[in-house]
mmCIF file of C-alpha atoms in Angstrom:
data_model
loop_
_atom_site.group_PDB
_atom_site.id
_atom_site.type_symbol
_atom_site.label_atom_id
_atom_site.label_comp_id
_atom_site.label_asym_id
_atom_site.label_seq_id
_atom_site.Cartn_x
_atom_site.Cartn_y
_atom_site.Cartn_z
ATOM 1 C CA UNK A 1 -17.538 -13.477 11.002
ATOM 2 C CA UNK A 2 -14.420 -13.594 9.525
ATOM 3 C CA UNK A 3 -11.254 -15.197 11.666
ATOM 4 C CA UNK A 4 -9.660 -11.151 11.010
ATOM 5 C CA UNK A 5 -12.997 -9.605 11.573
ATOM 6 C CA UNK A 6 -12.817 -11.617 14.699
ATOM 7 C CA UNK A 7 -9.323 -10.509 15.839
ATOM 8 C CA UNK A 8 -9.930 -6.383 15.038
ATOM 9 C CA UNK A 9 -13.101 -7.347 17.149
ATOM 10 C CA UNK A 10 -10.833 -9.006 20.118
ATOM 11 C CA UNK A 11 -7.767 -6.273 19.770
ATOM 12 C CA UNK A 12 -10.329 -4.014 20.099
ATOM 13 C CA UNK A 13 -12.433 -4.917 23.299
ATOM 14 C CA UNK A 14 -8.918 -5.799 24.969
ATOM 15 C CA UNK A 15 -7.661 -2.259 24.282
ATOM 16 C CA UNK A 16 -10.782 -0.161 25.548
ATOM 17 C CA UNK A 17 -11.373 -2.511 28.554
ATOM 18 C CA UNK A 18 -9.259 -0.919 31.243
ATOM 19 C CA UNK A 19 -7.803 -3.872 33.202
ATOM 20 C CA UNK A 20 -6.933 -6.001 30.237
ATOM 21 C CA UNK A 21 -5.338 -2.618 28.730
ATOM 22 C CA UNK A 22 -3.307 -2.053 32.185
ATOM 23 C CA UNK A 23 -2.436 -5.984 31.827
ATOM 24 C CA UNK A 24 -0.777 -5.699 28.320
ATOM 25 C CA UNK A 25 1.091 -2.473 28.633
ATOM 26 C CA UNK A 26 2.511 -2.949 31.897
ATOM 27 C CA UNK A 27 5.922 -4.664 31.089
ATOM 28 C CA UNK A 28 7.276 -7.671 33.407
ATOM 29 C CA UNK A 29 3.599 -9.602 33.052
ATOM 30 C CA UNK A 30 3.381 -13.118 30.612
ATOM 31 C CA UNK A 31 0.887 -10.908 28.368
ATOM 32 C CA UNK A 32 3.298 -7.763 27.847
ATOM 33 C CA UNK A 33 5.455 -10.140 26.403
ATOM 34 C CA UNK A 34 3.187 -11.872 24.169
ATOM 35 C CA UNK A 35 1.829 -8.728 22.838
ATOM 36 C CA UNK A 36 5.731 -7.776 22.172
ATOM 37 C CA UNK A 37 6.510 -11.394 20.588
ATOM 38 C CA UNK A 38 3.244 -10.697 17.993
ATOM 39 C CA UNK A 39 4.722 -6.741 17.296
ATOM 40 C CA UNK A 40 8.000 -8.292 16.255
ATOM 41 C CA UNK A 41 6.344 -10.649 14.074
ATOM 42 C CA UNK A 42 4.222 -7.870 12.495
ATOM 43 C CA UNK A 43 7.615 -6.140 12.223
ATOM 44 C CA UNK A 44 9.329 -8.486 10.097
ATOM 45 C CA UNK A 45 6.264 -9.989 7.957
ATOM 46 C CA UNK A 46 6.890 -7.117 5.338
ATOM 47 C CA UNK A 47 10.260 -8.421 4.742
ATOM 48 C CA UNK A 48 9.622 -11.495 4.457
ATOM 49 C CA UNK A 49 6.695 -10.992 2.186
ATOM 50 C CA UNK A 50 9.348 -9.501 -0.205
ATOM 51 C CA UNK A 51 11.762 -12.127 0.098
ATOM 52 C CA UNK A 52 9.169 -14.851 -0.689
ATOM 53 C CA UNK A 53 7.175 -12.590 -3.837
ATOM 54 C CA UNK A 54 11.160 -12.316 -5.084
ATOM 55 C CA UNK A 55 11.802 -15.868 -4.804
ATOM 56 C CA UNK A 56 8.532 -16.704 -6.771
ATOM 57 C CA UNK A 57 9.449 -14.436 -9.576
ATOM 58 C CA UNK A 58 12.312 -15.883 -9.777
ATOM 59 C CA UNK A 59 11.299 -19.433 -10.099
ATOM 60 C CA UNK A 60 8.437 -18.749 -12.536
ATOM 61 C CA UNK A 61 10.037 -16.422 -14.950
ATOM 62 C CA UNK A 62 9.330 -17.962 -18.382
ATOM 63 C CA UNK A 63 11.796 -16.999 -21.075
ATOM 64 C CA UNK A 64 9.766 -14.453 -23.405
ATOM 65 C CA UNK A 65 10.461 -12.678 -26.645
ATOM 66 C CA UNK A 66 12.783 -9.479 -26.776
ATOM 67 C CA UNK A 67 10.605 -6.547 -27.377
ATOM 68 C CA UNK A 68 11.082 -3.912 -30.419
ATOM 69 C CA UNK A 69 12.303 -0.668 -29.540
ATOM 70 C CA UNK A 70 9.026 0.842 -30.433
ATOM 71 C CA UNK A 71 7.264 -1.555 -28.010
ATOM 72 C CA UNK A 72 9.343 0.072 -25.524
ATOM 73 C CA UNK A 73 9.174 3.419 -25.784
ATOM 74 C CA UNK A 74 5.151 1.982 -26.027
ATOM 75 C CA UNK A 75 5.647 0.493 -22.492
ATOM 76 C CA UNK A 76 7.334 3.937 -21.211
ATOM 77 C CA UNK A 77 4.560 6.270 -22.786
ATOM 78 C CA UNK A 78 1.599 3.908 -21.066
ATOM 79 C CA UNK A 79 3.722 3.903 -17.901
ATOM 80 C CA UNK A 80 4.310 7.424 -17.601
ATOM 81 C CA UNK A 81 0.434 7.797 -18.858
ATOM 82 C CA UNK A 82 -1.025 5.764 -16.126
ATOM 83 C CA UNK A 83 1.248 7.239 -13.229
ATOM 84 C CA UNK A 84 0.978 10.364 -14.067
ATOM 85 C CA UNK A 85 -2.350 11.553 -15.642
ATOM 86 C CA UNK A 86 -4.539 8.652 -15.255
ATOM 87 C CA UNK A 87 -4.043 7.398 -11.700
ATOM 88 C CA UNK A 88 -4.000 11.299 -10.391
ATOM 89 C CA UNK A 89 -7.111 12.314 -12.367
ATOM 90 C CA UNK A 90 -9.399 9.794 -11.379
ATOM 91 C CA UNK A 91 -8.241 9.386 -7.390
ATOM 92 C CA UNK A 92 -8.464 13.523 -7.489
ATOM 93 C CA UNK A 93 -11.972 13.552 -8.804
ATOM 94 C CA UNK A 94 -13.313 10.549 -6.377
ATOM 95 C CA UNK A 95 -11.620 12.800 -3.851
ATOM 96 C CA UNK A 96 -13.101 16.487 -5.069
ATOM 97 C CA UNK A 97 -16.786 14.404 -5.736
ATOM 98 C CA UNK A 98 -16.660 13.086 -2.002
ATOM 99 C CA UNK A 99 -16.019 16.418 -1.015
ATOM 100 C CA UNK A 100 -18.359 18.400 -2.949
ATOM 101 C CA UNK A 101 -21.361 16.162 -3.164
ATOM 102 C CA UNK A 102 -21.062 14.113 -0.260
ATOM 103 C CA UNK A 103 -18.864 15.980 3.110
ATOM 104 C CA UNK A 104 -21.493 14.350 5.607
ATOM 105 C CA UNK A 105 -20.320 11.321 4.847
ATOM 106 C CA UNK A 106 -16.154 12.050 5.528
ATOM 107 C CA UNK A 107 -16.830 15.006 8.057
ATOM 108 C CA UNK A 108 -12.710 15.465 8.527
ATOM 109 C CA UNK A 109 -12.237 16.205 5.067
ATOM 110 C CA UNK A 110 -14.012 19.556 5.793
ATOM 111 C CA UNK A 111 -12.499 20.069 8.808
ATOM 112 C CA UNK A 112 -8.982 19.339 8.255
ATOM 113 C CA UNK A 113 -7.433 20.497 4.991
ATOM 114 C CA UNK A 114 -3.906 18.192 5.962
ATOM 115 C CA UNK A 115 -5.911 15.006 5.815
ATOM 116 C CA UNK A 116 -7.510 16.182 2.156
ATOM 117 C CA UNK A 117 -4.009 17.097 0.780
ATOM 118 C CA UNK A 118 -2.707 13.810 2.378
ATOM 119 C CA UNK A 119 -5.229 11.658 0.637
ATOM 120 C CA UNK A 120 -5.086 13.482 -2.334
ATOM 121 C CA UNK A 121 -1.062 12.915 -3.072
ATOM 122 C CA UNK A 122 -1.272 9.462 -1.713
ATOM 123 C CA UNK A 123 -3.846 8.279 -3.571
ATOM 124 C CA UNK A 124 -2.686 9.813 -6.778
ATOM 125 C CA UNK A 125 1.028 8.231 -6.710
ATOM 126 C CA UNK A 126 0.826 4.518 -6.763
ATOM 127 C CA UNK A 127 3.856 3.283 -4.866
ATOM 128 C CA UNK A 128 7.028 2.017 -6.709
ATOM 129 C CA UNK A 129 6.915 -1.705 -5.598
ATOM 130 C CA UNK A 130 3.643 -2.929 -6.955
ATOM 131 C CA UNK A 131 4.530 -0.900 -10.039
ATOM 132 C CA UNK A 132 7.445 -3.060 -10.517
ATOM 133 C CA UNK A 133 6.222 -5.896 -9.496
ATOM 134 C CA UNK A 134 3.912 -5.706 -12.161
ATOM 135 C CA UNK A 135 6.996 -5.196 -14.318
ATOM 136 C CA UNK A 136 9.031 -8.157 -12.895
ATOM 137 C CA UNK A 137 5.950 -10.671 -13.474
ATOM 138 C CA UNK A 138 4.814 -9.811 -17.213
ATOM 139 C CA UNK A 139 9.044 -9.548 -17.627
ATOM 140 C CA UNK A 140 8.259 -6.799 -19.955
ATOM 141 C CA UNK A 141 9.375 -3.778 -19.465
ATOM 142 C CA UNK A 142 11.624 -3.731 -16.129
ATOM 143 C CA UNK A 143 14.357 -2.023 -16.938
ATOM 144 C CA UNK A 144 12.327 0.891 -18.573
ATOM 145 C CA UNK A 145 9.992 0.901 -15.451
ATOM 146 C CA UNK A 146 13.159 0.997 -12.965
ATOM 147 C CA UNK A 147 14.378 3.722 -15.051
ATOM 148 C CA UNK A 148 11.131 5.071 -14.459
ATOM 149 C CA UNK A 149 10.685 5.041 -11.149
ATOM 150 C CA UNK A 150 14.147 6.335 -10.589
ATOM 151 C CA UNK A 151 13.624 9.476 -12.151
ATOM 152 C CA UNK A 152 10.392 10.089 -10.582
ATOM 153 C CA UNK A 153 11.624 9.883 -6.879
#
């Protein structure tokens, strides 16, 4: 057991169990506020997480070569490639195959059409950050990928 397996495990039993459940929501008691102080930590740790990946990027950038126009338009063809025919065909057939060959196994799939649309344009866009994060790190291709990305949302 993992110290996170350990804490789902805890948040859990606290939440079904109806006194502790009473004791937490209730506002005015010493755990009310501790489960408030831990939300506004949660809050801000996605922030900070930026701040801090920013900071390192910026400390170990490493001077590198200028690329060749060719390598960029190179960079912009994989980019657009990967975002938008590779990613999407492969997350929409794990999706479809899951459907098709296995629906006992994700019963809402078949139930709910939402939730297969939903999953279906979420897992075929990759999100913006880690896509330029990628960009910032190699330092290869930033300003292309920014352009990128701008276009596309």
């Amino acid at each position: 057991l993992t110290p996170p397996l350990c804490g789902v495990l805890a948040a859990v039993e606290m939440v079904l169990t109806s006194p502790m459940q009473q004791e937490i929501l209730e506002k005015d008691t010493y755990a009310h506020s501790l489960w408030a102080a831990v939300e506004t930590c949660g809050n801000g740790s996605i922030p900070l997480t930026l701040l801090t990946l920013g900071g390192q990027l910026r400390v170990r950038r490493v001077p590198r070569p200028v690329a060749s126009a060719s390598d960029k338009k190179r960079g912009v063809a994989l980019v657009l490639t990967g975002r938008f025919l590779i990613v999407p065909l492969f997350s929409c057939g794990a999706l479809l195959g899951i459907y098709m060959l296995v629906p006992w196994l994700v019963p809402l799939l078949r139930s709910d059409p939402v939730s297969f649309l939903t999953l279906s344009i979420v897992s075929a866009t990759p999100p913006a950050l880690n896509l330029l994060t990628v960009a910032q790190t190699l330092d290869v291709f930033e300003a292309d990928a920014a352009m990128i990305l701008s276009y596309a949302y």
